[in-house]
C-alpha cells in the first residue's frame, strides 16, 4: 500500500481562475488504476462534505479517449502508448507527489477541474472527416474494392486515433496536426476517400487553424505521447495532401 | 492556392523551403571557405568570381538576403503565434520525456545564430560591399594600383581570425548552428511532406551534415588563428 500526495488542478468553472490544491491519500493499492485512485479520493472528499474532483472518463479500457489527464508533466502519465485509465498505481512509489492537471491549450478550455472542452476536434471532423456514401440500398460492398495491403494497413493505423487530445496537450505549441493528420490520412489512403480529398484537407486544416491550435514544429512529442502510436508520417501525408489540394483549388 | 501562406501548413512549407535554401547556401559557403585551408590561390579565385559575377551579386545575393530575413521573421512570427495557443502553462511539465532540447528551443538557437549573423555581416559583408560598390574597387587586388599584387580575399580572411575573441565568437555561433540544424534539417523535409522509406537514411545524412559542416567552419577559424 502507498501513501501519496496529490497536487490537483481545481477550477470551479470556465471563468474561474483555478489553482493547484494538495490532497493526502493513504492506503493506495498498486493494483488500482489511476482513475480508481481518483475514485477513492473523491469518495473521501464526498464523505468529508467537500466537492469531488471532476474528471472525464468513460470506457476505462483505452478505447474512448475520454480520460484526459496530464500526470507528472506527461499526457496520460509516465508510461507510453496507454491512456490514463490504463495507467496503474504500480507505476508510482510510496511517498510520491503526483501532479494532475487538465490538457492545456487555448482550443481546449477548462470546463471544470480536470475536464476540458474538446469539441474543437468534433468541429474539425465535421469540416471534412467523413466520406459521402449512397446508402439507398445499392451501396457497393467495401470488400469488393481492391486496396493495396500497405495502404490498408496505414489507413487502419491512422484510424486508430481515438481523438483524446494527448497530442495537443504534449505539443509545446498546442498543435493538433497529429490528430488532423490521422483523420486526413485514413481517407487519403483509401479509394473511398478520393472523391472529397481536396475539400476535406482544405476544410479540416482551415477549421483547425480557426480553432486556435498552434503550428507544428515537428518536435515529435505528439507521436511519443499518443496512446495509439499514431506516426508523424500522417502529418507529412497531410502536408502533401494540403499542398496538392491548394494547387488544385 | 490563394491564402496558402495564411494557413498553418502553408507557413510550415514556406519555412521549410527557406530552410532548405539556406542549408544549400551554407554548404556552398563551407565548400569555398575550406579552400582557404588547402589552396589559398583557388580560394582567392573562387572568392573573386563569387564577388564579381553579376548573376551571383545581383540575382542570387538578393534572394539569399530575402531568404535569411524571411526565415528569421517567419520563425519569430510562428513562435509568437504558438505561445498564444497555450494561454496557461503546466505547473509541472516534463518535455524532455518526449522531445529533444534542440526541437523545443529552435527559437533560442535561431536567435543566437541571428546575433552571430549580424556580427558576421558587420565583419565581412558590409566592408566587402563598401569596397566594391561605395569605393568602387572591383579589382579584388591587395593594392588596386599594382596589377600583380594578388587577390586580397585570403589575406583578409586570415587577418580577421587573428583576434581570439572573434574565433571564440565564431565557434559559439557554429555550435548553435549545429544545434539548430540537428532538428531543422529533418524537420524541413517533414514539413514538405517527405516522410517515407528514405527518411531513415536522410536522418543519418542530417546528423553528418548538421555536425560536420559547423565543425568544418570551426576548424577553418581555428586553423587560420593558430597557423598565421
Coordinates of C-alpha atoms in Angstrom, one line a residue:
Chain A
X1 CA 0.0 0.0 0.0
X2 CA 1.2 3.5 -0.8
X3 CA 0.8 6.9 0.7
X4 CA 0.6 9.7 -1.8
X5 CA 0.5 13.5 -2.0
X6 CA -1.7 14.6 -4.9
X7 CA -1.4 18.1 -6.3
X8 CA -4.6 18.5 -8.4
X9 CA -5.9 21.4 -10.5
X10 CA -9.2 22.7 -9.1
X11 CA -11.3 25.1 -11.1
X12 CA -15.0 25.7 -10.3
X13 CA -16.0 26.6 -13.8
X14 CA -14.7 28.0 -17.1
X15 CA -14.5 31.6 -15.8
X16 CA -12.8 30.7 -12.5
X17 CA -9.0 31.3 -12.3
X18 CA -8.3 27.9 -10.7
X19 CA -5.3 26.7 -8.7
X20 CA -3.4 23.6 -7.7
X21 CA -4.6 22.0 -4.4
X22 CA -2.9 19.4 -2.2
X23 CA -4.5 16.2 -1.1
X24 CA -3.0 13.4 1.0
X25 CA -4.2 9.9 0.1
X26 CA -3.2 6.8 2.1
X27 CA -3.5 3.1 1.5
X28 CA -3.5 3.2 -2.2
X29 CA -3.2 -0.2 -3.8
X30 CA -0.6 -0.6 -6.5
X31 CA -3.1 -2.7 -8.4
X32 CA -5.6 0.2 -8.7
X33 CA -5.9 2.0 -12.0
X34 CA -5.2 5.7 -11.8
X35 CA -8.8 6.6 -12.3
X36 CA -9.8 4.2 -9.5
X37 CA -7.3 6.0 -7.3
X38 CA -9.2 9.3 -8.1
X39 CA -12.5 7.5 -7.4
X40 CA -11.2 6.7 -3.9
X41 CA -10.1 10.3 -3.4
X42 CA -13.5 11.5 -4.5
X43 CA -15.2 9.1 -2.1
X44 CA -13.2 10.5 0.8
X45 CA -13.9 14.1 -0.3
X46 CA -17.7 13.4 -0.5
X47 CA -17.6 11.8 2.9
X48 CA -15.9 14.9 4.2
X49 CA -18.5 17.1 2.6
X50 CA -16.1 18.5 0.0
X51 CA -16.5 18.9 -3.7
X52 CA -15.2 15.8 -5.6
X53 CA -12.6 16.3 -8.3
X54 CA -14.3 16.4 -11.7
X55 CA -12.5 14.4 -14.4
X56 CA -13.5 12.8 -17.7
X57 CA -13.8 9.1 -18.1
X58 CA -16.0 6.6 -19.9
X59 CA -14.9 3.2 -21.2
X60 CA -11.9 2.8 -18.9
X61 CA -10.2 0.4 -21.3
X62 CA -8.3 2.7 -23.5
X63 CA -10.8 2.9 -26.4
X64 CA -12.9 6.0 -26.0
X65 CA -10.1 8.6 -25.4
X66 CA -12.2 10.4 -22.9
X67 CA -9.8 10.4 -19.9
X68 CA -7.5 13.4 -20.4
X69 CA -5.1 13.8 -17.5
X70 CA -1.7 15.5 -17.6
X71 CA 0.1 13.4 -14.9
X72 CA 3.6 14.5 -13.6
X73 CA 4.2 16.5 -16.7
X74 CA 3.2 13.9 -19.2
X75 CA 0.0 13.3 -21.1
X76 CA -1.6 10.1 -19.6
X77 CA 1.3 9.8 -17.2
X78 CA 4.8 8.3 -17.3
X79 CA 4.1 5.2 -19.4
X80 CA 3.8 5.3 -23.2
X81 CA 1.0 4.1 -25.5
X82 CA -1.6 4.0 -22.8
X83 CA -4.4 6.2 -21.8
X84 CA -4.8 7.5 -18.2
X85 CA -7.4 4.8 -17.5
X86 CA -4.8 2.1 -18.4
X87 CA -2.2 3.6 -16.1
X88 CA -1.8 1.7 -12.8
X89 CA -0.6 2.9 -9.5
X90 CA 2.3 0.4 -9.6
X91 CA 3.9 3.0 -11.9
X92 CA 4.4 5.2 -8.8
X93 CA 6.2 4.7 -5.5
X94 CA 5.1 5.1 -1.8
X95 CA 5.6 8.7 -0.8
X96 CA 5.4 10.1 -4.3
X97 CA 3.9 13.5 -5.1
X98 CA 1.8 13.3 -8.2
X99 CA 0.8 16.4 -10.2
X100 CA -2.6 16.1 -12.0
X101 CA -3.6 18.8 -14.5
X102 CA -6.0 19.2 -17.4
X103 CA -4.9 19.4 -21.0
X104 CA -3.6 22.9 -21.6
X105 CA -4.5 24.6 -24.9
X106 CA -6.4 27.7 -25.8
X107 CA -8.5 25.5 -28.1
X108 CA -9.3 23.1 -25.1
X109 CA -10.8 25.5 -22.5
X110 CA -11.2 24.0 -19.0
X111 CA -14.8 23.3 -18.1
X112 CA -14.3 22.2 -14.5
X113 CA -11.3 20.9 -12.6
X114 CA -9.6 18.3 -14.9
X115 CA -12.3 18.4 -17.6
X116 CA -11.7 20.3 -20.8
X117 CA -13.9 21.0 -23.8
X118 CA -12.6 19.1 -26.8
X119 CA -15.4 20.0 -29.1
X120 CA -12.9 21.7 -31.3
X121 CA -12.0 18.2 -32.5
X122 CA -15.6 17.5 -33.3
X123 CA -15.8 20.7 -35.4
X124 CA -12.7 19.7 -37.3
X125 CA -14.2 16.3 -38.0
X126 CA -17.5 17.9 -39.2
X127 CA -15.5 20.1 -41.6
X128 CA -14.4 17.1 -43.6
X129 CA -13.6 13.9 -41.7
X130 CA -16.1 11.8 -43.5
X131 CA -17.0 10.3 -46.9
X132 CA -20.3 10.6 -48.6
X133 CA -21.8 7.1 -49.4
X134 CA -25.0 6.4 -51.1
X135 CA -26.9 4.3 -48.5
X136 CA -30.1 4.0 -50.5
X137 CA -29.8 0.2 -50.8
X138 CA -27.3 -0.1 -53.7
X139 CA -24.2 0.6 -51.6
X140 CA -21.1 -1.2 -53.0
X141 CA -19.6 -3.8 -50.7
X142 CA -16.3 -2.2 -49.5
X143 CA -14.7 -5.6 -49.7
X144 CA -15.2 -5.6 -53.4
X145 CA -12.9 -2.6 -53.8
X146 CA -9.3 -3.8 -54.2
X147 CA -6.9 -1.9 -51.8
X148 CA -3.2 -2.3 -51.6
X149 CA -2.3 -4.1 -48.4
X150 CA 0.3 -1.4 -47.3
X151 CA -2.3 1.4 -47.8
X152 CA -5.0 -0.6 -46.0
X153 CA -2.6 -1.1 -43.0
X154 CA -1.6 2.5 -42.9
X155 CA -5.2 3.7 -43.2
X156 CA -6.1 1.4 -40.3
X157 CA -3.3 2.6 -38.2
X158 CA -4.4 6.2 -38.8
X159 CA -8.0 5.3 -38.0
X160 CA -7.0 4.0 -34.6
X161 CA -6.7 7.7 -33.4
X162 CA -9.2 8.0 -30.5
X163 CA -9.2 11.8 -30.5
X164 CA -8.1 12.0 -26.9
X165 CA -6.1 15.2 -27.5
X166 CA -2.8 14.0 -25.9
X167 CA -1.0 15.2 -29.0
X168 CA -2.3 18.8 -28.4
X169 CA -1.6 18.5 -24.7
X170 CA 2.0 17.3 -25.2
X171 CA 2.9 19.7 -28.0
X172 CA 4.7 22.8 -26.9
X173 CA 2.7 24.7 -29.5
X174 CA -0.6 23.0 -28.7
X175 CA -0.7 21.9 -32.3
X176 CA -3.5 19.5 -33.4
X177 CA -1.7 18.3 -36.5
X178 CA -1.2 14.7 -35.4
X179 CA -5.0 14.4 -34.9
X180 CA -5.9 16.1 -38.1
X181 CA -3.1 14.3 -40.0
X182 CA -4.5 10.9 -38.8
X183 CA -8.1 11.9 -39.8
X184 CA -7.0 13.1 -43.2
X185 CA -4.7 10.1 -43.8
X186 CA -7.3 7.4 -43.0
X187 CA -9.3 8.6 -46.0
X188 CA -6.5 9.8 -48.2
X189 CA -5.1 6.3 -48.3
X190 CA -8.3 4.6 -49.4
X191 CA -10.2 4.8 -52.7
X192 CA -13.4 5.8 -50.9
X193 CA -11.7 9.0 -49.7
X194 CA -10.5 10.3 -53.0
X195 CA -13.8 11.9 -54.2
X196 CA -13.7 14.5 -51.5
X197 CA -10.0 14.6 -50.9
X198 CA -9.4 18.2 -52.0
X199 CA -12.2 19.8 -50.0
X200 CA -11.5 17.5 -47.0
X201 CA -8.0 18.6 -46.3
X202 CA -8.6 22.2 -47.1
X203 CA -11.6 22.4 -44.8
X204 CA -10.2 20.4 -42.0
X205 CA -7.0 22.5 -41.9
X206 CA -9.0 25.7 -42.1
X207 CA -11.1 24.6 -39.2
X208 CA -8.0 23.6 -37.2
X209 CA -6.5 27.0 -37.7
X210 CA -9.7 28.8 -36.7
X211 CA -9.9 26.8 -33.5
X212 CA -6.7 28.4 -32.3
X213 CA -4.3 25.4 -32.3
X214 CA -0.6 26.2 -32.7
X215 CA 1.7 25.4 -35.6
X216 CA 3.5 22.1 -35.7
X217 CA 7.3 22.4 -35.3
X218 CA 8.0 18.7 -35.7
X219 CA 9.2 18.1 -32.1
X220 CA 7.7 14.7 -32.3
X221 CA 6.3 14.9 -28.7
X222 CA 2.8 14.1 -30.0
X223 CA 4.0 10.8 -31.6
X224 CA 5.7 9.7 -28.3
X225 CA 2.7 10.5 -26.1
X226 CA -0.1 9.2 -28.5
X227 CA -1.7 6.3 -26.7
X228 CA -2.3 4.7 -30.1
X229 CA 1.2 5.3 -31.5
X230 CA 0.0 7.5 -34.4
X231 CA 3.0 8.2 -36.6
X232 CA 4.4 11.6 -37.7
X233 CA 4.2 10.1 -41.2
X234 CA 0.5 11.1 -41.0
X235 CA 1.4 14.8 -40.6
X236 CA 3.7 14.6 -43.6
X237 CA 0.9 13.0 -45.6
X238 CA -1.5 15.7 -44.6
X239 CA 1.1 18.4 -45.6
X240 CA 1.4 16.7 -49.0
X241 CA -2.4 16.4 -49.4
X242 CA -2.8 20.1 -48.4
X243 CA -0.3 21.3 -50.9
X244 CA -1.8 19.2 -53.6
X245 CA -5.2 20.5 -52.8
X246 CA -4.0 24.1 -52.6
X247 CA -2.5 23.8 -56.1
X248 CA -5.7 22.3 -57.4
X249 CA -8.0 24.8 -55.6
Chain B
X1 CA -3.8 28.5 -53.9
X2 CA -4.8 31.8 -52.6
X3 CA -4.2 32.4 -48.9
X4 CA -1.9 29.3 -48.6
X5 CA 0.6 31.4 -46.6
X6 CA -2.2 32.3 -44.1
X7 CA -2.6 28.6 -43.2
X8 CA -0.5 26.8 -40.6
X9 CA 0.7 24.2 -43.2
X10 CA 1.4 26.9 -45.8
X11 CA 3.6 28.7 -43.3
X12 CA 5.3 25.5 -42.4
X13 CA 6.0 24.8 -46.0
X14 CA 7.4 28.3 -46.6
X15 CA 9.6 28.0 -43.5
X16 CA 10.9 24.6 -44.8
X17 CA 11.7 25.9 -48.3
X18 CA 13.6 28.8 -46.9
X19 CA 15.5 26.4 -44.6
X20 CA 16.4 24.1 -47.5
X21 CA 17.6 27.0 -49.5
X22 CA 19.7 28.3 -46.6
X23 CA 21.2 24.8 -46.0
X24 CA 22.3 24.6 -49.6
X25 CA 23.9 28.1 -49.2
X26 CA 25.7 27.1 -46.0
X27 CA 27.1 24.0 -47.8
X28 CA 28.5 26.0 -50.7
X29 CA 29.8 28.7 -48.3
X30 CA 31.7 25.9 -46.5
X31 CA 33.0 24.4 -49.7
X32 CA 34.5 27.7 -50.7
X33 CA 35.9 28.5 -47.2
X34 CA 37.6 25.2 -46.8
X35 CA 39.6 26.1 -49.9
X36 CA 41.3 28.7 -47.8
X37 CA 42.9 25.9 -45.8
X38 CA 44.0 23.7 -48.7
X39 CA 44.6 26.1 -51.5
X40 CA 44.7 29.9 -50.9
X41 CA 45.1 30.7 -54.6
X42 CA 42.0 28.7 -55.5
X43 CA 40.1 30.3 -52.6
X44 CA 41.1 33.7 -54.0
X45 CA 40.0 32.9 -57.5
X46 CA 36.6 31.5 -56.4
X47 CA 36.0 34.4 -54.0
X48 CA 36.7 36.9 -56.7
X49 CA 34.4 35.1 -59.0
X50 CA 31.6 35.0 -56.4
X51 CA 32.2 38.6 -55.5
X52 CA 32.1 39.9 -59.1
X53 CA 29.9 37.7 -61.2
X54 CA 26.7 39.6 -61.8
X55 CA 24.3 36.6 -61.6
X56 CA 25.6 35.9 -58.0
X57 CA 25.8 39.6 -57.0
X58 CA 22.6 41.0 -58.4
X59 CA 20.3 37.9 -58.6
X60 CA 21.3 35.3 -56.1
X61 CA 22.6 37.6 -53.3
X62 CA 19.2 39.5 -53.0
X63 CA 17.4 36.1 -53.0
X64 CA 19.7 35.0 -50.2
X65 CA 19.1 38.1 -48.2
X66 CA 15.4 37.7 -48.6
X67 CA 15.6 34.1 -47.6
X68 CA 17.5 34.9 -44.5
X69 CA 15.2 37.7 -43.4
X70 CA 12.1 35.6 -44.3
X71 CA 13.3 32.6 -42.3
X72 CA 14.0 34.7 -39.2
X73 CA 10.8 36.9 -39.4
X74 CA 8.6 33.8 -40.0
X75 CA 10.4 32.0 -37.2
X76 CA 9.6 34.7 -34.7
X77 CA 6.0 35.1 -36.0
X78 CA 5.3 31.4 -35.6
X79 CA 6.8 31.5 -32.1
X80 CA 4.5 34.3 -31.0
X81 CA 1.5 32.5 -32.5
X82 CA 2.4 29.2 -30.9
X83 CA 2.9 30.9 -27.5
X84 CA -0.7 32.3 -27.8
X85 CA -2.0 28.7 -28.4
X86 CA -1.3 27.8 -24.8
X87 CA -2.6 30.6 -22.5
X88 CA -2.0 28.7 -19.3
X89 CA 1.2 26.7 -18.7
X90 CA 1.5 23.4 -16.9
X91 CA 2.6 23.6 -13.2
X92 CA 4.7 20.5 -13.8
X93 CA 5.9 19.7 -17.3
X94 CA 8.4 17.1 -18.4
X95 CA 9.1 17.8 -22.1
X96 CA 12.4 16.0 -22.1
X97 CA 10.5 12.8 -21.8
X98 CA 9.1 13.1 -25.3
X99 CA 11.2 15.5 -27.4
X100 CA 14.8 16.8 -27.8
X101 CA 16.2 20.0 -26.4
X102 CA 17.0 21.1 -29.9
X103 CA 13.5 20.6 -31.2
X104 CA 12.0 22.7 -28.4
X105 CA 14.5 25.5 -28.5
X106 CA 14.8 26.4 -32.2
X107 CA 13.8 30.0 -31.3
X108 CA 16.8 30.3 -29.0
X109 CA 19.4 28.6 -31.2
X110 CA 18.0 30.6 -34.1
X111 CA 18.2 33.8 -32.0
X112 CA 21.8 33.2 -31.3
X113 CA 22.5 32.5 -34.9
X114 CA 20.8 35.8 -35.8
X115 CA 23.1 37.7 -33.4
X116 CA 26.1 35.8 -35.0
X117 CA 24.9 36.7 -38.5
X118 CA 24.6 40.4 -37.6
X119 CA 28.2 40.4 -36.4
X120 CA 29.3 38.4 -39.4
X121 CA 27.6 40.9 -41.7
X122 CA 29.3 43.8 -40.0
X123 CA 32.6 41.9 -40.1
X124 CA 32.7 40.7 -43.7
X125 CA 29.7 41.6 -45.8
X126 CA 29.4 45.4 -45.1
X127 CA 33.2 46.0 -45.7
X128 CA 33.0 44.0 -48.9
X129 CA 30.0 46.0 -50.1
X130 CA 31.8 49.2 -49.1
X131 CA 35.0 48.3 -51.0
X132 CA 33.1 47.2 -54.2
X133 CA 30.1 49.4 -54.5
X134 CA 31.0 52.6 -52.5
X135 CA 34.7 52.9 -53.0
X136 CA 34.2 51.3 -56.5
X137 CA 37.1 48.9 -56.3
X138 CA 36.0 45.8 -58.1
X139 CA 39.6 44.6 -58.8
X140 CA 39.8 42.3 -55.7
X141 CA 43.5 43.1 -55.5
X142 CA 45.5 43.8 -52.3
X143 CA 46.7 47.0 -53.9
X144 CA 44.4 48.1 -56.8
X145 CA 47.2 50.2 -58.3
X146 CA 49.6 47.2 -58.6
X147 CA 48.3 44.7 -61.0
X148 CA 50.3 41.8 -59.7
X149 CA 49.8 42.4 -56.0
X150 CA 47.4 39.4 -55.8
X151 CA 43.9 39.0 -54.6
X152 CA 43.1 40.3 -51.1
X153 CA 40.5 37.7 -50.0
X154 CA 42.7 35.1 -48.3
X155 CA 44.8 37.8 -46.6
X156 CA 41.7 39.5 -45.3
X157 CA 40.3 36.2 -44.0
X158 CA 43.5 35.3 -42.2
X159 CA 43.6 38.8 -40.7
X160 CA 40.0 38.5 -39.4
X161 CA 40.8 35.4 -37.5
X162 CA 43.9 36.8 -35.6
X163 CA 41.9 38.0 -32.5
X164 CA 40.9 35.1 -30.2
X165 CA 37.6 36.8 -29.3
X166 CA 36.4 36.6 -32.9
X167 CA 37.5 32.9 -33.2
X168 CA 35.6 32.2 -29.9
X169 CA 32.5 34.0 -31.2
X170 CA 32.6 32.0 -34.4
X171 CA 33.0 28.8 -32.5
X172 CA 29.9 29.6 -30.3
X173 CA 27.9 30.7 -33.4
X174 CA 28.6 27.5 -35.2
X175 CA 27.8 25.4 -32.1
X176 CA 24.3 27.0 -32.1
X177 CA 24.1 26.4 -35.9
X178 CA 24.8 22.7 -35.3
X179 CA 22.1 22.5 -32.6
X180 CA 19.6 24.3 -34.9
X181 CA 20.4 22.0 -37.8
X182 CA 20.2 18.8 -35.8
X183 CA 16.4 19.4 -35.6
X184 CA 15.9 21.7 -38.5
X185 CA 17.3 19.5 -41.3
X186 CA 14.9 16.6 -40.8
X187 CA 12.1 19.0 -39.8
X188 CA 12.2 20.8 -43.1
X189 CA 11.8 17.5 -45.0
X190 CA 8.9 16.5 -42.7
X191 CA 7.2 19.9 -43.3
X192 CA 7.3 19.5 -47.1
X193 CA 5.6 16.1 -46.7
X194 CA 8.7 13.9 -47.2
X195 CA 8.4 11.1 -44.6
X196 CA 8.9 7.9 -46.4
X197 CA 11.3 4.9 -46.8
X198 CA 14.2 7.3 -47.4
X199 CA 13.6 9.1 -44.0
X200 CA 15.9 6.8 -42.0
X201 CA 18.8 7.4 -44.4
X202 CA 18.1 11.1 -44.5
X203 CA 18.3 11.2 -40.7
X204 CA 21.8 9.7 -40.9
X205 CA 22.9 12.2 -43.5
X206 CA 21.3 15.0 -41.4
X207 CA 23.5 14.2 -38.5
X208 CA 26.6 14.2 -40.7
X209 CA 25.7 17.5 -42.3
X210 CA 24.5 19.2 -39.0
X211 CA 27.6 18.3 -37.1
X212 CA 30.2 18.1 -40.0
X213 CA 29.5 21.4 -41.6
X214 CA 29.6 23.6 -38.5
X215 CA 32.6 21.7 -37.2
X216 CA 34.3 22.4 -40.5
X217 CA 33.7 26.1 -40.1
X218 CA 35.1 26.0 -36.6
X219 CA 38.2 24.1 -38.0
X220 CA 38.7 26.9 -40.6
X221 CA 38.6 29.6 -37.9
X222 CA 41.0 27.7 -35.6
X223 CA 43.3 26.8 -38.4
X224 CA 43.8 30.4 -39.5
X225 CA 44.1 31.6 -35.9
X226 CA 46.9 29.1 -35.0
X227 CA 48.7 29.0 -38.3
X228 CA 49.2 32.6 -39.1

